[in-house]
PDB file of C-alpha atoms in Angstrom:
ATOM      1  CA  GLN W  60     -11.817  14.681  11.615  1.00  0.00           C
ATOM      2  CA  TRP W  61     -12.328  17.439   9.067  1.00  0.00           C
ATOM      3  CA  ASP W  62     -12.106  21.225   9.034  1.00  0.00           C
ATOM      4  CA  LEU W  63     -15.342  21.489   6.966  1.00  0.00           C
ATOM      5  CA  VAL W  64     -13.518  23.242   4.111  1.00  0.00           C
ATOM      6  CA  ALA W  65     -14.370  21.750   0.720  1.00  0.00           C
ATOM      7  CA  GLY W  66     -11.235  20.542  -1.014  1.00  0.00           C
ATOM      8  CA  HIS W  67      -9.341  19.966   2.228  1.00  0.00           C
ATOM      9  CA  LYS W  68      -8.523  16.355   3.031  1.00  0.00           C
ATOM     10  CA  THR W  69      -9.917  14.601   6.078  1.00  0.00           C
ATOM     11  CA  GLY W  70      -7.672  13.987   9.056  1.00  0.00           C
ATOM     12  CA  SER W  71      -7.410  17.486  10.493  1.00  0.00           C
ATOM     13  CA  GLY W  72      -9.830  19.786  12.274  1.00  0.00           C
ATOM     14  CA  PRO W  73     -12.499  18.950  14.863  1.00  0.00           C
ATOM     15  CA  GLN W  74     -13.776  15.439  15.437  1.00  0.00           C
ATOM     16  CA  TRP W  75     -17.483  15.364  14.608  1.00  0.00           C
ATOM     17  CA  ALA W  76     -18.483  11.881  15.750  1.00  0.00           C
ATOM     18  CA  LEU W  77     -17.347   8.825  17.700  1.00  0.00           C
ATOM     19  CA  PRO W  78     -16.255   5.936  15.455  1.00  0.00           C
ATOM     20  CA  LEU W  79     -18.022   2.595  15.665  1.00  0.00           C
ATOM     21  CA  GLY W  80     -16.300   0.613  12.932  1.00  0.00           C
ATOM     22  CA  PHE W  81     -14.968   0.792   9.393  1.00  0.00           C
ATOM     23  CA  GLU W  82     -14.051  -1.199   6.297  1.00  0.00           C
ATOM     24  CA  MET W  83     -11.129  -1.222   3.893  1.00  0.00           C
ATOM     25  CA  TYR W  84     -10.968  -2.834   0.457  1.00  0.00           C
ATOM     26  CA  SER W  85      -9.007  -5.968  -0.326  1.00  0.00           C
ATOM     27  CA  LEU W  86      -9.242  -9.154  -2.380  1.00  0.00           C
ATOM     28  CA  ALA W  87     -11.087 -12.168  -0.987  1.00  0.00           C
ATOM     29  CA  TYR W  88     -10.819 -15.457  -2.861  1.00  0.00           C
ATOM     30  CA  ASN W  89     -12.015 -19.045  -2.670  1.00  0.00           C
ATOM     31  CA  LYS W  90      -8.925 -20.904  -1.488  1.00  0.00           C
ATOM     32  CA  SER W  91     -10.309 -24.343  -2.385  1.00  0.00           C
ATOM     33  CA  VAL W  92     -10.937 -23.278  -5.972  1.00  0.00           C
ATOM     34  CA  PHE W  93      -7.430 -21.852  -6.242  1.00  0.00           C
ATOM     35  CA  ALA W  94      -5.919 -25.009  -4.763  1.00  0.00           C
ATOM     36  CA  ASP W  95      -7.909 -27.315  -7.052  1.00  0.00           C
ATOM     37  CA  LEU W  96      -6.823 -25.365 -10.141  1.00  0.00           C
ATOM     38  CA  GLY W  97      -3.238 -24.863  -8.980  1.00  0.00           C
ATOM     39  CA  LEU W  98      -3.557 -21.071  -9.052  1.00  0.00           C
ATOM     40  CA  THR W  99      -1.635 -18.506  -7.015  1.00  0.00           C
ATOM     41  CA  PRO W 100      -3.487 -15.492  -5.542  1.00  0.00           C
ATOM     42  CA  PRO W 101      -2.513 -12.305  -7.410  1.00  0.00           C
ATOM     43  CA  LYS W 102      -0.260  -9.629  -5.962  1.00  0.00           C
ATOM     44  CA  THR W 103      -0.526  -7.210  -8.899  1.00  0.00           C
ATOM     45  CA  MET W 104      -3.203  -6.055 -11.303  1.00  0.00           C
ATOM     46  CA  GLU W 105      -1.352  -7.802 -14.140  1.00  0.00           C
ATOM     47  CA  GLU W 106      -1.457 -11.085 -12.241  1.00  0.00           C
ATOM     48  CA  LEU W 107      -5.138 -10.541 -11.487  1.00  0.00           C
ATOM     49  CA  LYS W 108      -5.937  -9.952 -15.150  1.00  0.00           C
ATOM     50  CA  ALA W 109      -4.034 -13.105 -16.128  1.00  0.00           C
ATOM     51  CA  LEU W 110      -6.215 -15.166 -13.778  1.00  0.00           C
ATOM     52  CA  LEU W 111      -9.543 -14.029 -15.200  1.00  0.00           C
ATOM     53  CA  PRO W 112      -9.771 -16.368 -18.224  1.00  0.00           C
ATOM     54  CA  LYS W 113      -8.527 -19.295 -16.121  1.00  0.00           C
ATOM     55  CA  LEU W 114     -11.481 -18.874 -13.771  1.00  0.00           C
ATOM     56  CA  LYS W 115     -14.198 -18.479 -16.380  1.00  0.00           C
ATOM     57  CA  GLU W 116     -17.007 -20.926 -15.556  1.00  0.00           C
ATOM     58  CA  PHE W 117     -14.755 -22.574 -12.961  1.00  0.00           C
ATOM     59  CA  ASN W 118     -17.837 -23.994 -11.271  1.00  0.00           C
ATOM     60  CA  GLY W 119     -20.013 -24.558 -14.311  1.00  0.00           C
ATOM     61  CA  PRO W 120     -22.154 -22.210 -16.425  1.00  0.00           C
ATOM     62  CA  GLY W 121     -22.818 -18.862 -14.770  1.00  0.00           C
ATOM     63  CA  SER W 122     -19.756 -18.949 -12.539  1.00  0.00           C
ATOM     64  CA  TYR W 123     -17.112 -16.314 -13.132  1.00  0.00           C
ATOM     65  CA  ALA W 124     -13.803 -14.945 -11.897  1.00  0.00           C
ATOM     66  CA  LEU W 125     -14.280 -11.635 -10.074  1.00  0.00           C
ATOM     67  CA  ALA W 126     -17.217 -10.106  -8.219  1.00  0.00           C
ATOM     68  CA  ILE W 127     -17.205  -6.304  -8.097  1.00  0.00           C
ATOM     69  CA  ARG W 128     -19.951  -3.715  -7.832  1.00  0.00           C
ATOM     70  CA  GLY W 129     -21.413  -2.198 -10.983  1.00  0.00           C
ATOM     71  CA  SER W 130     -24.782  -0.551 -10.300  1.00  0.00           C
ATOM     72  CA  ARG W 131     -25.453   2.995 -11.479  1.00  0.00           C
ATOM     73  CA  ASN W 132     -24.785   4.337  -8.008  1.00  0.00           C
ATOM     74  CA  TRP W 133     -21.998   6.136  -6.157  1.00  0.00           C
ATOM     75  CA  ALA W 134     -21.314   2.957  -4.128  1.00  0.00           C
ATOM     76  CA  THR W 135     -19.834   1.320  -7.242  1.00  0.00           C
ATOM     77  CA  ILE W 136     -16.882   3.722  -7.191  1.00  0.00           C
ATOM     78  CA  HIS W 137     -15.814   3.810  -3.556  1.00  0.00           C
ATOM     79  CA  PRO W 138     -14.685   0.171  -2.949  1.00  0.00           C
ATOM     80  CA  GLY W 139     -12.189  -1.575  -5.238  1.00  0.00           C
ATOM     81  CA  TYR W 140     -12.328   1.005  -7.998  1.00  0.00           C
ATOM     82  CA  MET W 141     -11.329   3.939  -5.782  1.00  0.00           C
ATOM     83  CA  THR W 142      -8.692   1.874  -4.003  1.00  0.00           C
ATOM     84  CA  THR W 143      -7.046   0.973  -7.309  1.00  0.00           C
ATOM     85  CA  TYR W 144      -7.549   4.533  -8.601  1.00  0.00           C
ATOM     86  CA  ALA W 145      -5.730   6.041  -5.610  1.00  0.00           C
ATOM     87  CA  SER W 146      -3.012   3.393  -5.765  1.00  0.00           C
ATOM     88  CA  TYR W 147      -2.384   4.471  -9.367  1.00  0.00           C
ATOM     89  CA  GLY W 148      -1.718   7.977  -8.059  1.00  0.00           C
ATOM     90  CA  ALA W 149      -4.904   9.387  -9.602  1.00  0.00           C
ATOM     91  CA  GLN W 150      -7.027  12.097  -7.945  1.00  0.00           C
ATOM     92  CA  ASP W 151     -10.697  12.946  -8.221  1.00  0.00           C
ATOM     93  CA  PHE W 152     -10.330  16.717  -7.646  1.00  0.00           C
ATOM     94  CA  VAL W 153      -7.619  19.262  -6.951  1.00  0.00           C
ATOM     95  CA  VAL W 154      -7.916  22.854  -5.785  1.00  0.00           C
ATOM     96  CA  GLU W 155      -6.871  25.361  -8.437  1.00  0.00           C
ATOM     97  CA  GLY W 156      -7.210  28.964  -7.335  1.00  0.00           C
ATOM     98  CA  ASP W 157     -10.561  29.101  -5.568  1.00  0.00           C
ATOM     99  CA  LYS W 158     -12.148  26.245  -7.515  1.00  0.00           C
ATOM    100  CA  LEU W 159     -12.367  22.484  -7.331  1.00  0.00           C
ATOM    101  CA  VAL W 160     -11.205  21.002 -10.625  1.00  0.00           C
ATOM    102  CA  SER W 161     -11.885  17.405 -11.620  1.00  0.00           C
ATOM    103  CA  LYS W 162      -8.893  15.280 -12.616  1.00  0.00           C
ATOM    104  CA  VAL W 163     -10.753  12.150 -13.683  1.00  0.00           C
ATOM    105  CA  ASN W 164      -9.334  12.527 -17.203  1.00  0.00           C
ATOM    106  CA  SER W 165      -5.677  12.544 -16.123  1.00  0.00           C
ATOM    107  CA  PRO W 166      -3.360   9.937 -17.704  1.00  0.00           C
ATOM    108  CA  GLU W 167      -3.346   7.912 -14.468  1.00  0.00           C
ATOM    109  CA  ALA W 168      -7.138   8.022 -14.148  1.00  0.00           C
ATOM    110  CA  VAL W 169      -7.702   6.998 -17.762  1.00  0.00           C
ATOM    111  CA  ALA W 170      -5.153   4.167 -17.647  1.00  0.00           C
ATOM    112  CA  MET W 171      -6.648   2.790 -14.439  1.00  0.00           C
ATOM    113  CA  THR W 172     -10.234   3.030 -15.703  1.00  0.00           C
ATOM    114  CA  ASP W 173      -9.303   1.399 -19.000  1.00  0.00           C
ATOM    115  CA  GLU W 174      -7.770  -1.510 -17.087  1.00  0.00           C
ATOM    116  CA  TRP W 175     -10.816  -1.755 -14.819  1.00  0.00           C
ATOM    117  CA  VAL W 176     -13.213  -1.858 -17.765  1.00  0.00           C
ATOM    118  CA  GLN W 177     -11.238  -4.623 -19.451  1.00  0.00           C
ATOM    119  CA  MET W 178     -11.232  -6.553 -16.187  1.00  0.00           C
ATOM    120  CA  ILE W 179     -15.033  -6.346 -16.026  1.00  0.00           C
ATOM    121  CA  LYS W 180     -15.325  -7.583 -19.605  1.00  0.00           C
ATOM    122  CA  ASP W 181     -12.881 -10.452 -19.090  1.00  0.00           C
ATOM    123  CA  GLY W 182     -13.935 -11.689 -15.673  1.00  0.00           C
ATOM    124  CA  GLY W 183     -16.926  -9.858 -14.237  1.00  0.00           C
ATOM    125  CA  ALA W 184     -20.448 -11.082 -13.621  1.00  0.00           C
ATOM    126  CA  PRO W 185     -22.692 -11.315 -16.708  1.00  0.00           C
ATOM    127  CA  SER W 186     -25.110  -8.949 -14.936  1.00  0.00           C
ATOM    128  CA  TRP W 187     -22.336  -6.743 -13.491  1.00  0.00           C
ATOM    129  CA  SER W 188     -24.235  -3.497 -14.101  1.00  0.00           C
ATOM    130  CA  SER W 189     -26.843  -4.445 -11.483  1.00  0.00           C
ATOM    131  CA  TYR W 190     -24.373  -5.534  -8.803  1.00  0.00           C
ATOM    132  CA  THR W 191     -24.254  -3.951  -5.353  1.00  0.00           C
ATOM    133  CA  TRP W 192     -22.527  -5.032  -2.119  1.00  0.00           C
ATOM    134  CA  TYR W 193     -25.172  -7.741  -1.666  1.00  0.00           C
ATOM    135  CA  GLN W 194     -24.931  -9.495  -5.036  1.00  0.00           C
ATOM    136  CA  ALA W 195     -21.122  -9.340  -5.129  1.00  0.00           C
ATOM    137  CA  GLY W 196     -20.709 -10.809  -1.649  1.00  0.00           C
ATOM    138  CA  ALA W 197     -23.435 -13.415  -2.136  1.00  0.00           C
ATOM    139  CA  ASP W 198     -21.803 -14.723  -5.319  1.00  0.00           C
ATOM    140  CA  LEU W 199     -18.533 -15.366  -3.488  1.00  0.00           C
ATOM    141  CA  GLY W 200     -20.394 -17.151  -0.714  1.00  0.00           C
ATOM    142  CA  ALA W 201     -22.405 -19.252  -3.170  1.00  0.00           C
ATOM    143  CA  GLY W 202     -19.370 -20.457  -5.111  1.00  0.00           C
ATOM    144  CA  LYS W 203     -20.467 -18.484  -8.149  1.00  0.00           C
ATOM    145  CA  ALA W 204     -17.520 -16.035  -8.043  1.00  0.00           C
ATOM    146  CA  ALA W 205     -13.938 -17.132  -7.403  1.00  0.00           C
ATOM    147  CA  MET W 206     -12.834 -13.724  -6.096  1.00  0.00           C
ATOM    148  CA  LEU W 207     -14.352 -10.607  -4.553  1.00  0.00           C
ATOM    149  CA  TYR W 208     -12.703  -7.181  -4.699  1.00  0.00           C
ATOM    150  CA  ASP W 209     -14.754  -5.256  -2.183  1.00  0.00           C
ATOM    151  CA  ALA W 210     -14.997  -4.454   1.515  1.00  0.00           C
ATOM    152  CA  ASP W 211     -12.954  -6.805   3.668  1.00  0.00           C
ATOM    153  CA  CYS W 212     -16.014  -7.386   5.841  1.00  0.00           C
ATOM    154  CA  ASN W 213     -18.207  -8.278   2.855  1.00  0.00           C
ATOM    155  CA  GLY W 214     -16.321 -11.510   2.329  1.00  0.00           C
ATOM    156  CA  TYR W 215     -15.914 -11.919   6.080  1.00  0.00           C
ATOM    157  CA  PHE W 216     -19.662 -12.169   6.603  1.00  0.00           C
ATOM    158  CA  GLN W 217     -19.821 -14.905   3.945  1.00  0.00           C
ATOM    159  CA  ASN W 218     -17.074 -16.846   5.742  1.00  0.00           C
ATOM    160  CA  VAL W 219     -18.754 -17.125   9.153  1.00  0.00           C
ATOM    161  CA  GLU W 220     -19.702 -20.736   9.891  1.00  0.00           C
ATOM    162  CA  GLY W 221     -23.121 -21.483   8.432  1.00  0.00           C
ATOM    163  CA  ALA W 222     -23.391 -18.140   6.635  1.00  0.00           C
ATOM    164  CA  SER W 223     -22.881 -19.457   3.105  1.00  0.00           C
ATOM    165  CA  GLN W 224     -22.039 -22.502   1.035  1.00  0.00           C
ATOM    166  CA  GLU W 225     -18.359 -21.500   0.868  1.00  0.00           C
ATOM    167  CA  ALA W 226     -17.956 -20.514   4.538  1.00  0.00           C
ATOM    168  CA  GLY W 227     -14.508 -21.589   5.704  1.00  0.00           C
ATOM    169  CA  ASP W 228     -13.094 -21.608   2.169  1.00  0.00           C
ATOM    170  CA  ILE W 229     -12.604 -17.838   1.865  1.00  0.00           C
ATOM    171  CA  ALA W 230      -9.210 -16.191   2.351  1.00  0.00           C
ATOM    172  CA  TRP W 231      -7.860 -12.644   1.990  1.00  0.00           C
ATOM    173  CA  ILE W 232      -4.887 -10.931   0.369  1.00  0.00           C
ATOM    174  CA  PRO W 233      -4.061  -7.226  -0.037  1.00  0.00           C
ATOM    175  CA  ALA W 234      -5.553  -5.305  -2.943  1.00  0.00           C
ATOM    176  CA  PRO W 235      -3.555  -5.997  -6.124  1.00  0.00           C
ATOM    177  CA  LEU W 236      -0.957  -3.344  -6.872  1.00  0.00           C
ATOM    178  CA  PRO W 237      -0.616  -1.495 -10.182  1.00  0.00           C
ATOM    179  CA  GLU W 238       2.624  -2.336 -11.972  1.00  0.00           C
ATOM    180  CA  GLY W 239       5.557  -0.360 -10.595  1.00  0.00           C
ATOM    181  CA  LYS W 240       3.730   0.644  -7.401  1.00  0.00           C
ATOM    182  CA  SER W 241       4.586  -0.550  -3.907  1.00  0.00           C
ATOM    183  CA  ASP W 242       1.898   1.107  -1.748  1.00  0.00           C
ATOM    184  CA  ILE W 243      -1.802   0.346  -1.497  1.00  0.00           C
ATOM    185  CA  TYR W 244      -4.062   3.310  -0.798  1.00  0.00           C
ATOM    186  CA  SER W 245      -7.291   1.676   0.228  1.00  0.00           C
ATOM    187  CA  ASN W 246     -10.364   3.815   0.438  1.00  0.00           C
ATOM    188  CA  MET W 247     -12.291   3.620   3.704  1.00  0.00           C
ATOM    189  CA  TRP W 248     -15.925   3.590   4.737  1.00  0.00           C
ATOM    190  CA  THR W 249     -16.652   4.345   8.367  1.00  0.00           C
ATOM    191  CA  TRP W 250     -19.627   4.143  10.700  1.00  0.00           C
ATOM    192  CA  ALA W 251     -19.859   6.639  13.530  1.00  0.00           C
ATOM    193  CA  ILE W 252     -22.342   8.104  15.983  1.00  0.00           C
ATOM    194  CA  ALA W 253     -22.927  11.779  16.748  1.00  0.00           C
ATOM    195  CA  MET W 254     -25.343  13.948  18.695  1.00  0.00           C
ATOM    196  CA  ASN W 255     -27.655  16.569  17.233  1.00  0.00           C
ATOM    197  CA  SER W 256     -26.894  19.924  18.857  1.00  0.00           C
ATOM    198  CA  SER W 257     -30.652  20.515  19.156  1.00  0.00           C
ATOM    199  CA  SER W 258     -31.177  17.401  21.261  1.00  0.00           C
ATOM    200  CA  LYS W 259     -33.248  17.941  24.394  1.00  0.00           C
ATOM    201  CA  ASN W 260     -31.732  14.827  25.955  1.00  0.00           C
ATOM    202  CA  LYS W 261     -28.015  15.452  25.679  1.00  0.00           C
ATOM    203  CA  ASP W 262     -27.070  13.605  28.862  1.00  0.00           C
ATOM    204  CA  ALA W 263     -28.903  10.458  27.789  1.00  0.00           C
ATOM    205  CA  ALA W 264     -27.549  10.735  24.250  1.00  0.00           C
ATOM    206  CA  TRP W 265     -23.999  11.112  25.523  1.00  0.00           C
ATOM    207  CA  LEU W 266     -24.353   8.050  27.766  1.00  0.00           C
ATOM    208  CA  PHE W 267     -25.740   6.086  24.804  1.00  0.00           C
ATOM    209  CA  MET W 268     -22.808   7.168  22.609  1.00  0.00           C
ATOM    210  CA  GLN W 269     -20.261   6.313  25.266  1.00  0.00           C
ATOM    211  CA  TYR W 270     -21.709   2.865  25.849  1.00  0.00           C
ATOM    212  CA  PHE W 271     -21.827   1.763  22.211  1.00  0.00           C
ATOM    213  CA  THR W 272     -18.309   3.042  21.479  1.00  0.00           C
ATOM    214  CA  SER W 273     -16.761   1.827  24.734  1.00  0.00           C
ATOM    215  CA  LYS W 274     -13.919  -0.671  24.798  1.00  0.00           C
ATOM    216  CA  GLU W 275     -16.048  -3.144  26.738  1.00  0.00           C
ATOM    217  CA  TYR W 276     -18.973  -3.107  24.298  1.00  0.00           C
ATOM    218  CA  THR W 277     -16.745  -3.086  21.215  1.00  0.00           C
ATOM    219  CA  GLN W 278     -14.793  -6.042  22.586  1.00  0.00           C
ATOM    220  CA  TRP W 279     -18.005  -7.990  23.195  1.00  0.00           C
ATOM    221  CA  ALA W 280     -19.506  -7.094  19.811  1.00  0.00           C
ATOM    222  CA  SER W 281     -16.329  -8.010  17.925  1.00  0.00           C
ATOM    223  CA  VAL W 282     -15.832 -11.365  19.636  1.00  0.00           C
ATOM    224  CA  ASN W 283     -19.472 -12.439  19.996  1.00  0.00           C
ATOM    225  CA  ALA W 284     -21.240 -10.642  17.152  1.00  0.00           C
ATOM    226  CA  LYS W 285     -20.048  -9.324  13.778  1.00  0.00           C
ATOM    227  CA  VAL W 286     -18.308  -5.987  14.413  1.00  0.00           C
ATOM    228  CA  VAL W 287     -15.471  -5.988  11.907  1.00  0.00           C
ATOM    229  CA  ASP W 288     -13.411  -3.910  11.577  1.00  0.00           C
ATOM    230  CA  PRO W 289     -13.647  -2.466  15.117  1.00  0.00           C
ATOM    231  CA  ALA W 290     -12.530   1.143  15.444  1.00  0.00           C
ATOM    232  CA  ARG W 291     -10.560   0.482  18.627  1.00  0.00           C
ATOM    233  CA  LYS W 292      -6.986  -0.695  18.044  1.00  0.00           C
ATOM    234  CA  SER W 293      -6.896  -2.326  21.471  1.00  0.00           C
ATOM    235  CA  VAL W 294      -9.879  -4.481  20.538  1.00  0.00           C
ATOM    236  CA  PHE W 295      -8.507  -5.445  17.132  1.00  0.00           C
ATOM    237  CA  GLU W 296      -5.204  -6.477  18.698  1.00  0.00           C
ATOM    238  CA  SER W 297      -6.756  -8.334  21.643  1.00  0.00           C
ATOM    239  CA  ALA W 298      -6.044 -12.053  21.884  1.00  0.00           C
ATOM    240  CA  GLU W 299      -9.765 -12.827  21.918  1.00  0.00           C
ATOM    241  CA  PHE W 300     -10.504 -11.000  18.666  1.00  0.00           C
ATOM    242  CA  GLN W 301      -7.363 -12.305  16.983  1.00  0.00           C
ATOM    243  CA  ALA W 302      -8.601 -15.805  17.811  1.00  0.00           C
ATOM    244  CA  VAL W 303     -11.827 -14.991  15.963  1.00  0.00           C
ATOM    245  CA  LEU W 304      -9.856 -13.700  12.973  1.00  0.00           C
ATOM    246  CA  ASP W 305      -7.766 -16.873  12.897  1.00  0.00           C
ATOM    247  CA  LYS W 306     -10.822 -18.503  11.307  1.00  0.00           C
ATOM    248  CA  ALA W 307     -10.531 -16.035   8.399  1.00  0.00           C
ATOM    249  CA  GLU W 308      -7.266 -16.925   6.649  1.00  0.00           C
ATOM    250  CA  GLY W 309      -5.225 -13.858   5.732  1.00  0.00           C
ATOM    251  CA  PHE W 310      -7.728 -11.327   7.093  1.00  0.00           C
ATOM    252  CA  ALA W 311      -5.546  -9.953   9.898  1.00  0.00           C
ATOM    253  CA  ALA W 312      -2.361 -10.033   7.792  1.00  0.00           C
ATOM    254  CA  THR W 313      -4.123  -8.163   4.987  1.00  0.00           C
ATOM    255  CA  PHE W 314      -5.425  -5.595   7.456  1.00  0.00           C
ATOM    256  CA  ASP W 315      -1.899  -5.048   8.797  1.00  0.00           C
ATOM    257  CA  ALA W 316      -0.492  -4.717   5.274  1.00  0.00           C
ATOM    258  CA  GLN W 317      -2.998  -2.035   4.249  1.00  0.00           C
ATOM    259  CA  ILE W 318      -3.951  -0.043   7.332  1.00  0.00           C
ATOM    260  CA  ALA W 319      -1.101   2.511   7.174  1.00  0.00           C
ATOM    261  CA  ASN W 320      -2.384   4.135   3.967  1.00  0.00           C
ATOM    262  CA  THR W 321      -6.081   3.403   4.405  1.00  0.00           C
ATOM    263  CA  GLY W 322      -8.213   6.535   4.477  1.00  0.00           C
ATOM    264  CA  ILE W 323     -10.895   8.504   2.668  1.00  0.00           C
ATOM    265  CA  GLN W 324      -9.382   8.892  -0.800  1.00  0.00           C
ATOM    266  CA  PHE W 325     -12.129  11.162  -2.135  1.00  0.00           C
ATOM    267  CA  THR W 326     -11.785  14.929  -1.923  1.00  0.00           C
ATOM    268  CA  PRO W 327     -14.436  16.159   0.552  1.00  0.00           C
ATOM    269  CA  GLN W 328     -17.051  18.317  -1.165  1.00  0.00           C
ATOM    270  CA  PRO W 329     -20.816  18.779  -0.750  1.00  0.00           C
ATOM    271  CA  HIS W 330     -21.838  17.193  -4.079  1.00  0.00           C
ATOM    272  CA  PHE W 331     -20.117  13.858  -3.459  1.00  0.00           C
ATOM    273  CA  PHE W 332     -23.159  11.689  -4.159  1.00  0.00           C
ATOM    274  CA  GLU W 333     -23.989  13.470  -7.418  1.00  0.00           C
ATOM    275  CA  THR W 334     -20.452  13.514  -8.825  1.00  0.00           C
ATOM    276  CA  THR W 335     -19.733   9.930  -7.836  1.00  0.00           C
ATOM    277  CA  THR W 336     -23.019   8.631  -9.250  1.00  0.00           C
ATOM    278  CA  GLU W 337     -22.134  10.340 -12.544  1.00  0.00           C
ATOM    279  CA  TRP W 338     -18.803   8.534 -12.321  1.00  0.00           C
ATOM    280  CA  ALA W 339     -20.545   5.170 -11.921  1.00  0.00           C
ATOM    281  CA  ALA W 340     -22.850   5.962 -14.840  1.00  0.00           C
ATOM    282  CA  THR W 341     -19.844   6.772 -17.012  1.00  0.00           C
ATOM    283  CA  LEU W 342     -18.194   3.493 -16.031  1.00  0.00           C
ATOM    284  CA  GLN W 343     -21.313   1.630 -17.135  1.00  0.00           C
ATOM    285  CA  ASP W 344     -21.373   3.569 -20.396  1.00  0.00           C
ATOM    286  CA  ILE W 345     -17.734   2.713 -21.145  1.00  0.00           C
ATOM    287  CA  VAL W 346     -18.379  -0.978 -20.539  1.00  0.00           C
ATOM    288  CA  GLY W 347     -21.505  -0.725 -22.695  1.00  0.00           C
ATOM    289  CA  GLY W 348     -19.607   0.783 -25.627  1.00  0.00           C
ATOM    290  CA  LYS W 349     -21.146   4.253 -25.643  1.00  0.00           C
ATOM    291  CA  TYR W 350     -17.775   5.966 -26.105  1.00  0.00           C
ATOM    292  CA  LYS W 351     -15.034   5.404 -28.670  1.00  0.00           C
ATOM    293  CA  SER W 352     -12.413   5.409 -25.930  1.00  0.00           C
ATOM    294  CA  THR W 353     -11.986   5.648 -22.180  1.00  0.00           C
ATOM    295  CA  GLN W 354     -10.281   9.001 -22.689  1.00  0.00           C
ATOM    296  CA  GLU W 355     -13.354  10.390 -24.459  1.00  0.00           C
ATOM    297  CA  ALA W 356     -15.590   9.144 -21.660  1.00  0.00           C
ATOM    298  CA  MET W 357     -13.447  10.567 -18.868  1.00  0.00           C
ATOM    299  CA  ASP W 358     -13.134  13.907 -20.686  1.00  0.00           C
ATOM    300  CA  ALA W 359     -16.932  14.089 -20.760  1.00  0.00           C
ATOM    301  CA  LEU W 360     -17.141  13.070 -17.099  1.00  0.00           C
ATOM    302  CA  LYS W 361     -14.657  15.768 -16.115  1.00  0.00           C
ATOM    303  CA  GLU W 362     -16.852  18.422 -17.727  1.00  0.00           C
ATOM    304  CA  LYS W 363     -19.927  17.141 -15.876  1.00  0.00           C
ATOM    305  CA  MET W 364     -18.120  17.029 -12.540  1.00  0.00           C
ATOM    306  CA  ASP W 365     -16.650  20.509 -12.986  1.00  0.00           C
ATOM    307  CA  GLU W 366     -20.135  21.847 -13.657  1.00  0.00           C
ATOM    308  CA  ILE W 367     -21.617  20.090 -10.615  1.00  0.00           C
ATOM    309  CA  VAL W 368     -19.021  21.579  -8.232  1.00  0.00           C
ATOM    310  CA  SER W 369     -18.898  25.017  -9.880  1.00  0.00           C
ATOM    311  CA  ASP W 370     -20.771  26.573  -6.946  1.00  0.00           C
ATOM    312  CA  VAL W 371     -18.425  25.139  -4.305  1.00  0.00           C
ATOM    313  CA  GLU W 372     -16.248  27.625  -2.441  1.00  0.00           C
ATOM    314  CA  VAL W 373     -12.863  26.259  -1.416  1.00  0.00           C
ATOM    315  CA  GLY W 374      -9.858  27.407   0.587  1.00  0.00           C
TER     316      GLY W 374
END
């Protein structure tokens, strides 16, 4: 739901599509590796950072602690980074007068980004800057990464019997909390289906939409295929689907712990892909040493983002 007004949060206004499924962002880890090394899964960002050196080359040369996305693309920002960013209390934009104003250089945003950059340096993949969903998830499944901070379903797909080398050894915990915080604000990605108003086959399209979002189909697809997370609460809570999730240690408990505050943490605006790709580029540049400080980098990013959205009318 959204009222189509730039700067207004999602959750109010007309519903524009029927939901099919969604993902939230949490920490998946290799439970056998943790058990063998006598390590405890982290509950906070401080605990996560302390684990990174202990997991360096845990499985020989090339293995590393934490898989996260890093490519020069908007998709690097929206999973774990944005979840941690929002949990810090940071915002991407606020409405001031009739303008959207970037807040990526706020104290909270800079502190979070500085911590994230250090985490990449201490425990990320050697080729982090090329990593997308696929490389990050595959490394967890191959026993190359000990942890994955990404979509809950990314690790889930690696854990299905026969899907990867480490299938059955993957478990989930909630996203690590910043120090002094008690609430996780996971970002959300959602899949949905809508009808073009110019369609000449509206009856057929509507029947198609109803079928693939129905309780019956969603139940079948969740239990027998790989629909996770299903959009229907009744399906998620069904005994049949819970039995499927029992094979994924901690998945359902993590979902329950995070779902209340899970939502789209970005401020809706028409230049999302451009501003967020600039954000990812800046993150790469900080890791690469282009800037003297994270503050300098985020100040420069704020100016770029303000310029990009300068034509956006809000309110």
